[in-house]
Each structure stands twice: as structure tokens, then as C-alpha cells.
CSV table of C-alpha atoms and ligand atoms in Angstrom, one decimal:
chain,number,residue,atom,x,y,z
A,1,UNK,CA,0.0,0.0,0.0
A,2,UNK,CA,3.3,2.3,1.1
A,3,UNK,CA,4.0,1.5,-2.8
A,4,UNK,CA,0.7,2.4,-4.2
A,5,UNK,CA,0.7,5.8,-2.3
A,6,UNK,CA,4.2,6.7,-3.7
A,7,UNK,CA,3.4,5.9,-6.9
A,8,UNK,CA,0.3,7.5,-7.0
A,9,UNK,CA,1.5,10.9,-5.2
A,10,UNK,CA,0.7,12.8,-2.2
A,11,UNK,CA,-0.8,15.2,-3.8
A,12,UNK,CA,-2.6,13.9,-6.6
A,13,UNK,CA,-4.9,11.8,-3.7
A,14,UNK,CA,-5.6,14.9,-1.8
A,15,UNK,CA,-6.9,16.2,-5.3
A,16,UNK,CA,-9.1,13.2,-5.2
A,17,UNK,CA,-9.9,13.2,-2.0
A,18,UNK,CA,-11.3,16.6,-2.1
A,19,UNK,CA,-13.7,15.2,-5.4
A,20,UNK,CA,-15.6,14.0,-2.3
A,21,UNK,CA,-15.1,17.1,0.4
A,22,UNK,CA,-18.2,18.1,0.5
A,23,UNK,CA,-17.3,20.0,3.7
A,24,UNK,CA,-14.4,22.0,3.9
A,25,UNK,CA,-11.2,21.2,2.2
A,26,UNK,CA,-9.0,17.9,2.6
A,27,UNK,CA,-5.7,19.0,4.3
A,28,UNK,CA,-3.7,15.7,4.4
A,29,UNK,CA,-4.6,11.6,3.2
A,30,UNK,CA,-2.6,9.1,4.7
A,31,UNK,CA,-2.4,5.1,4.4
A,32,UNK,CA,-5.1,3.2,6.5
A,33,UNK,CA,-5.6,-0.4,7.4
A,34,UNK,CA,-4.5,-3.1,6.2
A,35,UNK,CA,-6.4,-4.6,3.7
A,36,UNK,CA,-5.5,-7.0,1.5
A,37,UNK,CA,-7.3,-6.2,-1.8
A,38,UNK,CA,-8.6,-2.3,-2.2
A,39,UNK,CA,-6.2,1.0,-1.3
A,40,UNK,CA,-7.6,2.2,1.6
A,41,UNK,CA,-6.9,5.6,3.2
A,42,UNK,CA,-7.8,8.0,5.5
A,43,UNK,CA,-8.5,11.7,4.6
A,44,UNK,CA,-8.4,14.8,7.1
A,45,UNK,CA,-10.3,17.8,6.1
A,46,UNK,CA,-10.1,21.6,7.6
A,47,UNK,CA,-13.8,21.3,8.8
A,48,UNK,CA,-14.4,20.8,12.5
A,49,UNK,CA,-18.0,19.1,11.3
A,50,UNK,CA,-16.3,16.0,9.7
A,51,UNK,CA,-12.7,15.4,10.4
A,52,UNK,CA,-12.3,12.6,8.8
A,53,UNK,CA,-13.2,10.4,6.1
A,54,UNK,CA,-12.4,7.1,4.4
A,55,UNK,CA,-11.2,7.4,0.6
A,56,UNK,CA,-10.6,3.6,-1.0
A,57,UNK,CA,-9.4,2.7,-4.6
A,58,UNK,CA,-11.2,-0.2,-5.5
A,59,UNK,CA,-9.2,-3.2,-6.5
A,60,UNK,CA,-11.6,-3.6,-10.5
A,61,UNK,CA,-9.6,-7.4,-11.2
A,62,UNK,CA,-11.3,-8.6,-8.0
A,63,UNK,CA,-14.4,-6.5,-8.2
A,64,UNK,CA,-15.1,-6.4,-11.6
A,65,UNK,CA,-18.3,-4.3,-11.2
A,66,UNK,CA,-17.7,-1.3,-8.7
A,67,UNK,CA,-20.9,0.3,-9.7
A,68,UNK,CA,-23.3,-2.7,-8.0
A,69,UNK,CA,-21.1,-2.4,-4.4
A,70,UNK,CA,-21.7,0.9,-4.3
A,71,UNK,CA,-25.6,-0.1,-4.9
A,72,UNK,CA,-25.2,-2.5,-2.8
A,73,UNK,CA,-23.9,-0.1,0.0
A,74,UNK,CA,-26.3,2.3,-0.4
A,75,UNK,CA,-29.6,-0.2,-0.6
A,76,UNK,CA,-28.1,-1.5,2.6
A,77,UNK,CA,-27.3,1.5,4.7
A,78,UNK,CA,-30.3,3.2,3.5
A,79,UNK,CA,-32.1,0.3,4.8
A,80,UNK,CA,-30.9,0.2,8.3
A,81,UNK,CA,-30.8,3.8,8.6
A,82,UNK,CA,-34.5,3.4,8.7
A,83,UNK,CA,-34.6,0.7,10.8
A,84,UNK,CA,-33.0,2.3,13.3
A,85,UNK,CA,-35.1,5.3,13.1
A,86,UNK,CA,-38.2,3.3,13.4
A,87,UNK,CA,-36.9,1.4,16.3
A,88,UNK,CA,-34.1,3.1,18.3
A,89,UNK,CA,-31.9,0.8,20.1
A,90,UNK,CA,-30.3,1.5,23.1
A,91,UNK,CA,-26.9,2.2,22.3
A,92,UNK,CA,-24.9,3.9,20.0
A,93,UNK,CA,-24.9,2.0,16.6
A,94,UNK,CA,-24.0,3.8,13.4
A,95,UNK,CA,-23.5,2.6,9.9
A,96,UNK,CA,-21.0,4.0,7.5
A,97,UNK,CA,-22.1,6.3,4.6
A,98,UNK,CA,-21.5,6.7,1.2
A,99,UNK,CA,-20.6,10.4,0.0
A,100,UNK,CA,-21.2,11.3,-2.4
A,101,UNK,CA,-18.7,13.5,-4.9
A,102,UNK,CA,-19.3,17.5,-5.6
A,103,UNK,CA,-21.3,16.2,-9.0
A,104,UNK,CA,-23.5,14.1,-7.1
A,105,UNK,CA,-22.0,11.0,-7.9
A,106,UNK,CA,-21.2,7.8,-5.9
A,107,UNK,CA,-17.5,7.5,-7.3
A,108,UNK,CA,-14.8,9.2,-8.9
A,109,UNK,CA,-12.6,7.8,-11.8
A,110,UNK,CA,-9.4,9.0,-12.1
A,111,UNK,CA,-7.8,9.8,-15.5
A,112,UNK,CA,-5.7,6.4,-15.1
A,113,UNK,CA,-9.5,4.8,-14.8
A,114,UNK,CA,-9.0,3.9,-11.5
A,115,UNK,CA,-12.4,3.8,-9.4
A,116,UNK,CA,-12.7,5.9,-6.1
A,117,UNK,CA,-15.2,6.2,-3.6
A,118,UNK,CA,-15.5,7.8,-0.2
A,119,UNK,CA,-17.0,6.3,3.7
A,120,UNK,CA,-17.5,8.3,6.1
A,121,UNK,CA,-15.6,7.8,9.1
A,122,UNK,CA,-16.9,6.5,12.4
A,123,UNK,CA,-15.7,9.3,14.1
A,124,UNK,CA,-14.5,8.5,18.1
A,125,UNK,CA,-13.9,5.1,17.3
A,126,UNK,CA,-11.0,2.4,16.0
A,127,UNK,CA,-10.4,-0.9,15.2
A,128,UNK,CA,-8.1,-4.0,16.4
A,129,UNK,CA,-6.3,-6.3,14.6
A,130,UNK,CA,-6.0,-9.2,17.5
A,131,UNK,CA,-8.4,-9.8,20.8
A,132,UNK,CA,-7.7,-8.2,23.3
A,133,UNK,CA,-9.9,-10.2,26.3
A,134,UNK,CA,-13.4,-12.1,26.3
A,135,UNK,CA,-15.3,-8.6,27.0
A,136,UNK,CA,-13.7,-7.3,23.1
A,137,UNK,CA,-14.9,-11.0,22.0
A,138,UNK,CA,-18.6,-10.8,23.5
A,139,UNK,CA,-18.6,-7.6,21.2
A,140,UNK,CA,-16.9,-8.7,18.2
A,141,UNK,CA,-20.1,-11.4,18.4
A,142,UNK,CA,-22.8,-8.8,19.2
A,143,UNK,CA,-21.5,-6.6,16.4
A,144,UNK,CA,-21.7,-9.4,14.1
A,145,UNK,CA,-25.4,-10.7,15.5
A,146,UNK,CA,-26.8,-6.9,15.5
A,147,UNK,CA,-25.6,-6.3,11.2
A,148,UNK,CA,-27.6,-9.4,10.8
A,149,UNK,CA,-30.6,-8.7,12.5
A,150,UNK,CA,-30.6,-5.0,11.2
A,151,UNK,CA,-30.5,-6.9,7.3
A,152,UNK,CA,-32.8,-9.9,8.3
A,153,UNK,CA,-35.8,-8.3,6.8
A,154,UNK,CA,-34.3,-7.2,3.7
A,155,UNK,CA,-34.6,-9.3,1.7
A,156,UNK,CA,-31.8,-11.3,-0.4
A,157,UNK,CA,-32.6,-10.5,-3.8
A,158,UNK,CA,-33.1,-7.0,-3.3
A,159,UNK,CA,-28.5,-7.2,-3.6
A,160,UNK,CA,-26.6,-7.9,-6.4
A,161,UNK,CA,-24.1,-10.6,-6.3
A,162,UNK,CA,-20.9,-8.4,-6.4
A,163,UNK,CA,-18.1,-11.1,-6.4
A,164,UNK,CA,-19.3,-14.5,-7.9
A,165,UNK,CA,-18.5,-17.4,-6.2
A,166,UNK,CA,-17.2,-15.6,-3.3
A,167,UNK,CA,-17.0,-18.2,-0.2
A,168,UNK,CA,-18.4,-21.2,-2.4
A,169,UNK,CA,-15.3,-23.6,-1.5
A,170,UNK,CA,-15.6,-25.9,-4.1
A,171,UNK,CA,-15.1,-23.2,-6.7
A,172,UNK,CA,-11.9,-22.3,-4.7
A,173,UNK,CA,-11.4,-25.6,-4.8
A,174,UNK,CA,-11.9,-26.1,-8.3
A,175,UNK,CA,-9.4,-23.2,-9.0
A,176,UNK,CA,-7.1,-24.4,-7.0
A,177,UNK,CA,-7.1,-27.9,-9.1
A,178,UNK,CA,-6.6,-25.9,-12.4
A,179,UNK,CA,-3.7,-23.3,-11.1
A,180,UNK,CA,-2.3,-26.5,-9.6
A,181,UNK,CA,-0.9,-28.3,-12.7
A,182,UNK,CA,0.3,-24.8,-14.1
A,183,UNK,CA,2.5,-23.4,-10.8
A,184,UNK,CA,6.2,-22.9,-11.3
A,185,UNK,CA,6.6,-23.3,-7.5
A,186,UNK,CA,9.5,-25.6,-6.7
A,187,UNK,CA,8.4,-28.2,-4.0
A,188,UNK,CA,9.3,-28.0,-0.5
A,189,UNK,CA,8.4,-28.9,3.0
A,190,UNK,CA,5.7,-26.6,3.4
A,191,UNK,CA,4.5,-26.9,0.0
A,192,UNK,CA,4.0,-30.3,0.7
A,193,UNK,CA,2.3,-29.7,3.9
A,194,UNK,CA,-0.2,-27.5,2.1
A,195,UNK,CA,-0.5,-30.0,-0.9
A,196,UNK,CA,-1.7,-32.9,1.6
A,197,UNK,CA,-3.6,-30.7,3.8
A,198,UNK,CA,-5.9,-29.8,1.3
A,199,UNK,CA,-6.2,-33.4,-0.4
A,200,UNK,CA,-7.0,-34.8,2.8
A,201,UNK,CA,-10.1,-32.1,3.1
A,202,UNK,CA,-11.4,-32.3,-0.8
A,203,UNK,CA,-14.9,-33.9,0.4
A,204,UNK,CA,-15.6,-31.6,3.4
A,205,UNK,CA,-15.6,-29.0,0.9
A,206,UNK,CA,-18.9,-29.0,-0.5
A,207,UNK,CA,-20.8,-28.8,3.1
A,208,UNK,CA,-21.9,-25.9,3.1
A,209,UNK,CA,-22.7,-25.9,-0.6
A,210,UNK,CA,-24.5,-29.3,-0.1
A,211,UNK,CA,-26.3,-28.3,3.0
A,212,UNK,CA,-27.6,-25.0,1.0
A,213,UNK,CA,-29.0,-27.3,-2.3
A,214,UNK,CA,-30.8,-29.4,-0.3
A,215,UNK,CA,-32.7,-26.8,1.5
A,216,UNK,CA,-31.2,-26.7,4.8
A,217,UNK,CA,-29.5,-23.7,4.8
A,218,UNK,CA,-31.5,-20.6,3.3
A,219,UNK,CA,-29.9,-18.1,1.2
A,220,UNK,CA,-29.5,-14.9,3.2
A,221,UNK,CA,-27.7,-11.3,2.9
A,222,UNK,CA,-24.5,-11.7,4.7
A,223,UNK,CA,-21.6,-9.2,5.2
A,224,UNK,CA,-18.9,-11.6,3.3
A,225,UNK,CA,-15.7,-10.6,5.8
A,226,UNK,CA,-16.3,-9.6,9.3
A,227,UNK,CA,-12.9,-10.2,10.2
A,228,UNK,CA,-11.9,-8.7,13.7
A,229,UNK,CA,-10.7,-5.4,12.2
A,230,UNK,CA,-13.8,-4.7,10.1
A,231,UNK,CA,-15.8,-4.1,13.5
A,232,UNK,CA,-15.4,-1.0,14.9
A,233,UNK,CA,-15.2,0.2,18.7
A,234,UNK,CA,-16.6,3.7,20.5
A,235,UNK,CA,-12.8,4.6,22.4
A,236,UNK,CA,-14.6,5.5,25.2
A,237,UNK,CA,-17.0,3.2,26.2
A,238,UNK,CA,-15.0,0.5,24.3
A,239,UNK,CA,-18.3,-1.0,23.1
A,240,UNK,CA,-18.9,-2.3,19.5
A,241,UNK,CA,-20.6,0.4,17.4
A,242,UNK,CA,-20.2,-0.4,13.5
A,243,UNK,CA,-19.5,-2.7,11.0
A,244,UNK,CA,-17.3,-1.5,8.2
A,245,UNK,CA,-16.1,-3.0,5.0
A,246,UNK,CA,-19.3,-3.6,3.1
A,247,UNK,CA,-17.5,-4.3,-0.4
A,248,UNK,CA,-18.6,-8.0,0.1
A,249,UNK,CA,-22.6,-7.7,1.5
A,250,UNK,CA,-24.5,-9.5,-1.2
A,251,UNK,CA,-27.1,-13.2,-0.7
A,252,UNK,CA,-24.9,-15.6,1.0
A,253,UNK,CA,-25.0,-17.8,4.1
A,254,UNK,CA,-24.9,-16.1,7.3
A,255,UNK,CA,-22.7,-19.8,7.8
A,256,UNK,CA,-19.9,-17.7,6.2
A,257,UNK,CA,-20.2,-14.8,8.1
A,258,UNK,CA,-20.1,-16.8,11.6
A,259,UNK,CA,-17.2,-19.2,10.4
A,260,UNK,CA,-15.0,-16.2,9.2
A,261,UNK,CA,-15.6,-14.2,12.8
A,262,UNK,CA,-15.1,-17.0,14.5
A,263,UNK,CA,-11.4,-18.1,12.6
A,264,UNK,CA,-10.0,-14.0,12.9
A,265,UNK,CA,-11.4,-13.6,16.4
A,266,UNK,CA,-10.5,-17.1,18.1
A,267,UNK,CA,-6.6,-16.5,17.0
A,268,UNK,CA,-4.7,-14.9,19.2
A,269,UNK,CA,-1.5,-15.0,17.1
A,270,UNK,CA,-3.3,-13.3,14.0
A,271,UNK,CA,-3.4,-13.8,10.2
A,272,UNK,CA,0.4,-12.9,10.0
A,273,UNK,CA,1.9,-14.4,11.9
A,274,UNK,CA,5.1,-17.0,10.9
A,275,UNK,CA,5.7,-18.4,14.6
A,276,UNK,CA,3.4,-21.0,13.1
A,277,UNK,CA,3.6,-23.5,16.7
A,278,UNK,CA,1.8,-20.5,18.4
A,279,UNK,CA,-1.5,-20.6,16.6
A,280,UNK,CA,-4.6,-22.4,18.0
A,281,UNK,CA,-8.4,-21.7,18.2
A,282,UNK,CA,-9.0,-20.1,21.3
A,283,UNK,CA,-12.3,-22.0,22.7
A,284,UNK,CA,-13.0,-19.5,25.5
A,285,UNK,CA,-13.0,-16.4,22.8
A,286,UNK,CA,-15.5,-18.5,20.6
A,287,UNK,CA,-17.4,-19.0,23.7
A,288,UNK,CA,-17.5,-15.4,24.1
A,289,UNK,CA,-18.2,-14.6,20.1
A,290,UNK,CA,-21.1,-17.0,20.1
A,291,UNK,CA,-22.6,-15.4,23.5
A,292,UNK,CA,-22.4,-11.8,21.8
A,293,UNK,CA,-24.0,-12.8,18.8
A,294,UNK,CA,-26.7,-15.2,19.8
A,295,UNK,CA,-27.9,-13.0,22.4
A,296,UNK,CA,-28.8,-11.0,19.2
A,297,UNK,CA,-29.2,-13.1,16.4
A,298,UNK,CA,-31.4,-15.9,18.4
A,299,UNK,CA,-34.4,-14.5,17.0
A,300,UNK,CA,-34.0,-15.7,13.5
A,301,UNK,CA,-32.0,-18.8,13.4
A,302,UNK,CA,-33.3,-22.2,12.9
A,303,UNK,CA,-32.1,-25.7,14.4
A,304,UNK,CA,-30.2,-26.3,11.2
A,305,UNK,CA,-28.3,-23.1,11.3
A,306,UNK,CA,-26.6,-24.5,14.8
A,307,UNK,CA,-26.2,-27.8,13.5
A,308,UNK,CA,-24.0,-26.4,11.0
A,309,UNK,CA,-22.0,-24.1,12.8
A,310,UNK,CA,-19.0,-26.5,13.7
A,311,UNK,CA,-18.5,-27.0,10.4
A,312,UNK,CA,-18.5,-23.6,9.1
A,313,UNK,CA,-15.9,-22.6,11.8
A,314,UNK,CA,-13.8,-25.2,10.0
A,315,UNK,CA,-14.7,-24.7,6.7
A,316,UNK,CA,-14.1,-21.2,5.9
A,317,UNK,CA,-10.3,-21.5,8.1
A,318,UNK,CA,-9.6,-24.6,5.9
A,319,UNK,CA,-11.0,-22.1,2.6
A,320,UNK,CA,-8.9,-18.6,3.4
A,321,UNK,CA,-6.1,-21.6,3.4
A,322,UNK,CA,-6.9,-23.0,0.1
A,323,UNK,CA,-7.6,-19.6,-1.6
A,324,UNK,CA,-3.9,-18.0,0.0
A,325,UNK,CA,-2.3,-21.2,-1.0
A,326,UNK,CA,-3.7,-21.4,-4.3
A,327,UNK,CA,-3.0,-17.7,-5.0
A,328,UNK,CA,0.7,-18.3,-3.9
A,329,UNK,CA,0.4,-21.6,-6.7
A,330,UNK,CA,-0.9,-18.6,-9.2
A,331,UNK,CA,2.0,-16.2,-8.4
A,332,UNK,CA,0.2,-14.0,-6.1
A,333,UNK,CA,-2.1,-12.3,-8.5
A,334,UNK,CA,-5.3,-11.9,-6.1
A,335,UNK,CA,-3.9,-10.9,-2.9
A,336,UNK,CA,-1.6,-7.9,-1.9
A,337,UNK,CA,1.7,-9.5,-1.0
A,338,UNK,CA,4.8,-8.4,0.8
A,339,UNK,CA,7.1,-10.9,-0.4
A,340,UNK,CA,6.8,-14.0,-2.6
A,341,UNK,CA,6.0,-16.2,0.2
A,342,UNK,CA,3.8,-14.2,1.9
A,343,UNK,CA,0.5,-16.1,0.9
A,344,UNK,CA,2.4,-19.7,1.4
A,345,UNK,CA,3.0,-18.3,4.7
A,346,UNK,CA,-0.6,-16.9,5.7
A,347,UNK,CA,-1.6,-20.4,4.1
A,348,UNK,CA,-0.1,-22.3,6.7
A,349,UNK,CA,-1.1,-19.8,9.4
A,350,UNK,CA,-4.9,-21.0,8.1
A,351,UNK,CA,-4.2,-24.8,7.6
A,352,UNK,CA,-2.7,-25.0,11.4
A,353,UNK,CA,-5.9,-22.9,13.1
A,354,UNK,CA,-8.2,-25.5,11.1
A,355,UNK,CA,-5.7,-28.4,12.4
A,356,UNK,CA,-6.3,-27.2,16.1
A,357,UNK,CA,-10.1,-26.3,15.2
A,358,UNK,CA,-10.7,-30.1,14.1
A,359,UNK,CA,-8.8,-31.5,17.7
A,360,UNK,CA,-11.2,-29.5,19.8
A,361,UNK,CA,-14.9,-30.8,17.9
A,362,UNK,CA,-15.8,-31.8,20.5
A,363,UNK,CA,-15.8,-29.4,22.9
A,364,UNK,CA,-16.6,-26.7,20.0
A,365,UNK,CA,-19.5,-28.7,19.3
A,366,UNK,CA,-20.4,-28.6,23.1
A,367,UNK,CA,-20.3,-25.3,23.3
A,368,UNK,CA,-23.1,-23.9,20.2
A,369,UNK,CA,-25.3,-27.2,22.0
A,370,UNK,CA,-25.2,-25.6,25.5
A,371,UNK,CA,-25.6,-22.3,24.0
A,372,UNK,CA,-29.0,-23.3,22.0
B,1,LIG,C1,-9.6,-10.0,2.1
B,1,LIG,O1,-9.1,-7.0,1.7
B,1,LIG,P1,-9.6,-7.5,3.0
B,1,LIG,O2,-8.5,-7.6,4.0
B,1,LIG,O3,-10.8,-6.7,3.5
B,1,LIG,C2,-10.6,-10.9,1.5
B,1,LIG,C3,-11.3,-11.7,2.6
B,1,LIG,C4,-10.3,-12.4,3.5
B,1,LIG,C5,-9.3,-11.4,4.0
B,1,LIG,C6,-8.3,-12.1,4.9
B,1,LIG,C7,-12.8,-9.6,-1.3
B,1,LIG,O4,-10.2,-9.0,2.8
B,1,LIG,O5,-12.2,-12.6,2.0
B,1,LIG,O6,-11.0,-13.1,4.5
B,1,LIG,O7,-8.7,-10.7,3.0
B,1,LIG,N1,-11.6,-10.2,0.7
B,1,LIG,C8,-11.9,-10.5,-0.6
B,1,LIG,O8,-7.6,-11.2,5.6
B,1,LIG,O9,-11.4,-11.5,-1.1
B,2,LIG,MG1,-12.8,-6.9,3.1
């Protein structure tokens, strides 16, 4: 991202940034985050209204239609905008907005054809990018459970499908078998480990997939990433207060949405980590996630939904390792890298937190039973 901000200038993104000013003037835009697909950056502005405001470049080889996320976005937030005016909760609970450019518009393209847009910032709040004790976890759930409930009565068709096949694991698994043959990877020990951990998994795959053909699991709006950063929390009272990140909302499986909270929030030693005998799934922080978000999300799920929640806890670990290692296979074209092994490395990081996921089942499954 350090490189993308060079290259692109420091003043050239203020001149962007200020397409969107619609208050004030843009005095400064700095790198934000750490995402791994869109530029993401934070603008300050002069006015004491709105300090602060989120400019992204949206990455067009993985989203290949811009235009319907930014429907998407505003169908959403328009939506629970008036749910919570109809029915005020009580506490603070904001969603981002779009803003819109001086010409009205919901994005700006550059003269290299590059696709901006502009979020407001949740101002008097931040983000983490590792737990830091079971009262942040109970949150991190709550967050998650209160963006579902807030969307459970819109209904799924009323999105567009923004990234196709996004969290179906047997196309990732399918990709990965054509890249496979193709890679000019040489072989090595952790290559190897990779290679076998995902032949050994090729059937578990299609759960998910399966359980949703045959009627078990109903197709739903779900947020597509809410990874422990993407939730953000009020600095004073240190209570959950938004869900950011809304690139991937579109009709999914809220199955996805639980396994992917649960795999970033039950890991202490993060996504990046290469001291790869440190990681394991934290059962008392998914105890904690689960708590937050049932105590919210209870209303609208059905037996089926907890009788697949183990198994989308491992599935979607087990499928951000497939799609890292197969993107290393592929030479690193999907995901920003810092080196050439990076995604071999976060690979691994995702294959041993599905390792220590599958020796606790038990217990895992103990805990969404006594939680019913
Ligand atoms: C990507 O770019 P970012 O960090 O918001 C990815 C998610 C992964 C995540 C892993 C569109 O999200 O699916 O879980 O990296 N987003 C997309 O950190 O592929
Ligand atoms: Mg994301």
C-alpha cells in the first residue's frame, strides 16, 4: 500500500480526496488499514464538522463491477438507517455512509481509470487487529449478530451478487485444481504440507454448498468478511458500534459470516503471523463470540443453522487456506503480497488454526449445544 501511495503521489490523492469534500477542504490523506485487496486511506479535512473520512481505490480485477457495491452499499445502509429510526436501540450503533462527490456521484474515476469512492468515518472510534480479552470477543459477536438482524428483513434478492463465487469452497477448490498443474513453485516442505492438507479435506468442501442445495440452509444477505478489524469500537466506552467493510454484503450464508468471525477472532497470534507452533483456536474467545452474537441473532435462526455451525468454523479456516495457497500456486495475482511467500506463509497460518479447530470438535460442538 506504502507503494501504491508513492506511486500515486501525495498530492494527486488529496486532489481526489477533495472530489468528495463536501465539507471544507482535505488537508492531508494518509495510508489506512491493512487490507488486502482495495487502497484504503484515510483523509483529514479543515472542517471541525467531519474530520475525517475514508477514501478507497477499489481493486476492478477482483471486483469487476464497482458500480453494483456501491448499490449495494447504499440499498443497505439506507435500509438500516430506517430501521433504526423506526426502532431506536439502546446504544450507540452507526452505519457508514456513502458520500457522495461534488457532481452528485457515488464514485470518482481518475484519468488512469482507477475507481474511487469515499465512507464516512466513524468518528471517536478504532479498530483491532487481534483480541484483546473475552469482553472485546462478546462484542466482536454482538457486532456481528446486531448487522444481521438489522438486514434480516431485507430481503436477499433485493443485492446484487458483487463477487461471484465468493465463499463457495468448491469453486476455490476447483481453482485451485486448475492453477495447480500450471504453478512454477519448486516443491518444498511446506508446500508439501499444504499439498496434503488440502487433499485430505477435498470432500468436506462441499458442506456448506450441499447443506444449502438441499434446503437446509436458506440463502441470506450476509456481510462476506467480518474479520476482527472490520468491526469498529466507540474509544470511550470501548463497546462495539459499527460494522465497516461492506465491499462483500451480497445473498450468501450467514454460515460464512459466523465461520470467518469466528477463525480471525479465536486466533490470538493473528493472520500474520510465521511463529506457526503459536497458533490455536481459542475455545473460551469463541465462547464469548457466540454469546455476543446469539444473544442478538437468536431471534432468526433455525435448528439447522446451529447444527452447521462447527463445520463452518472449520470450513471457511480450511477455505482462506486454500484460496492464500492457491493464489501463492498462481504467483500471487489476487492478494496484496509483501514478499513472494507471503501467501504460502498466511496459508499455513490458516491450515494449522483449522488443524487445532478439528482436535477440539468436540468441545466446539459442546459449546453452540449448551448455548441453544
Ligand atoms: C480480504 O481486503 P480485506 O483484508 O478486507 C478478502 C477476505 C479475506 C481477508 C483475509 C474480497 O479482505 O475474503 O478473509 O482478505 N476479501 C476478498 O484477511 O477476497
Ligand atoms: Mg474486506
Amino acid at each position: 500500500m506504502i507503494e501504491e501511495f508513492n506511486t500515486q503521489g501525495a498530492e494527486n490523492l488529496v486532489a481526489i480526496a477533495n472530489q468528495f469534500a463536501q465539507l471544507g477542504k482535505v488537508t492531508s490523506v494518509k495510508a489506512f488499514g491493512s487490507g488486502n485487496i482495495n487502497d484504503t486511506f484515510l483523509a483529514t479535512l479543515d472542517s471541525p464538522k467531519e474530520q475525517h473520512f475514508v477514501l478507497q481505490r477499489i481493486n476492478t480485477q477482483v471486483f469487476r463491477q464497482p458500480q453494483l457495491i456501491m448499490q449495494n452499499m447504499r440499498t443497505l445502509t439506507e435500509h438500516v438507517q430506517k430501521r433504526l429510526q423506526d426502532t431506536p436501540l439502546n446504544r450507540r450503533w452507526e452505519v457508514p455512509r456513502v458520500l457522495l462527490t461534488k457532481n452528485a456521484q457515488d464514485h470518482w474515476k481518475d484519468a488512469d481509470g482507477s475507481f474511487w469512492r469515499a465512507i464516512s468515518f466513524i468518528q471517536g472510534s478504532q479498530s483491532f487487529d487481534s483480541m484483546r480479552d473475552r469482553s472485546h470477543a462478546k462484542e466482536i459477536g454482538y457486532a456481528l449478530g446486531m448487522f444481521h438482524n438489522l438486514i434480516s428483513d431485507l430481503p436477499a434478492e433485493k443485492l446484487a451478487d458483487t463477487l461471484k463465487g465468493f465463499h463457495i469452497t468448491p469453486f476455490y477448490l476447483q481453482h485451485y485444481q486448475e492453477v495447480l498443474p500450471k504453478t512454477s513453485v519448486s516443491q518444498s516442505f511446506e508446500v508439501n504440507y499444504c499439498l496434503q492438507f488440502v487433499s485430505d479435506r477435498q470432500a468436506f468442501a462441499h458442506i456448506l454448498e450441499n447443506a444449502k442445495s438441499e434446503g437446509k440452509l436458506p440463502l441470506r444477505l450476509m456481510h462476506g468478511d467480518p474479520k476482527i478489524n472490520n468491526v469498529m469500537f466507540d474509544i470511550v466506552t470501548q463497546q462495539a458500534v459499527s460494522v465497516i467493510d461492506l465491499d462483500t454484503v451480497k445473498p450468501g450464508l450467514v454460515h460464512y459470516d459466523i465461520g470467518d468471525c469466528l477463525r480471525s477472532g479465536c486466533n490470538p497470534a493473528g493472520e500474520e503471523t510465521e511463529n506457526w507452533e503459536s497458533i490455536y483456536f481459542d475455545t473460551d474467545l469463541c465462547q464469548e463470540i457466540l454469546q455476543g452474537y446469539l444473544a442478538v441473532a437468536k431471534a432468526f435462526l433455525t435448528e439447522n443453522d446451529y447444527a452447521y455451525i462447527y463445520d463452518a468454523i472449520r470450513l471457511i479456516t480450511f477455505e482462506l487456506g486454500l484460496r492464500f495457497f492457491a493464489d501463492y500456486l498462481a504467483g500471487n495475482v489476487y492478494f496484496k503480497v509483501k514478499h513472494p511467500e507471503h501467501n504460502l506463509a498466511r496459508a499455513i497460518v490458516q491450515f494449522k488454526l483449522t488443524e487445532s479447530i478439528e482436535s477440539q470438535e468436540t468441545q466446539i460442538r459442546k459449546i453452540i449445544q449448551d448455548m441453544k
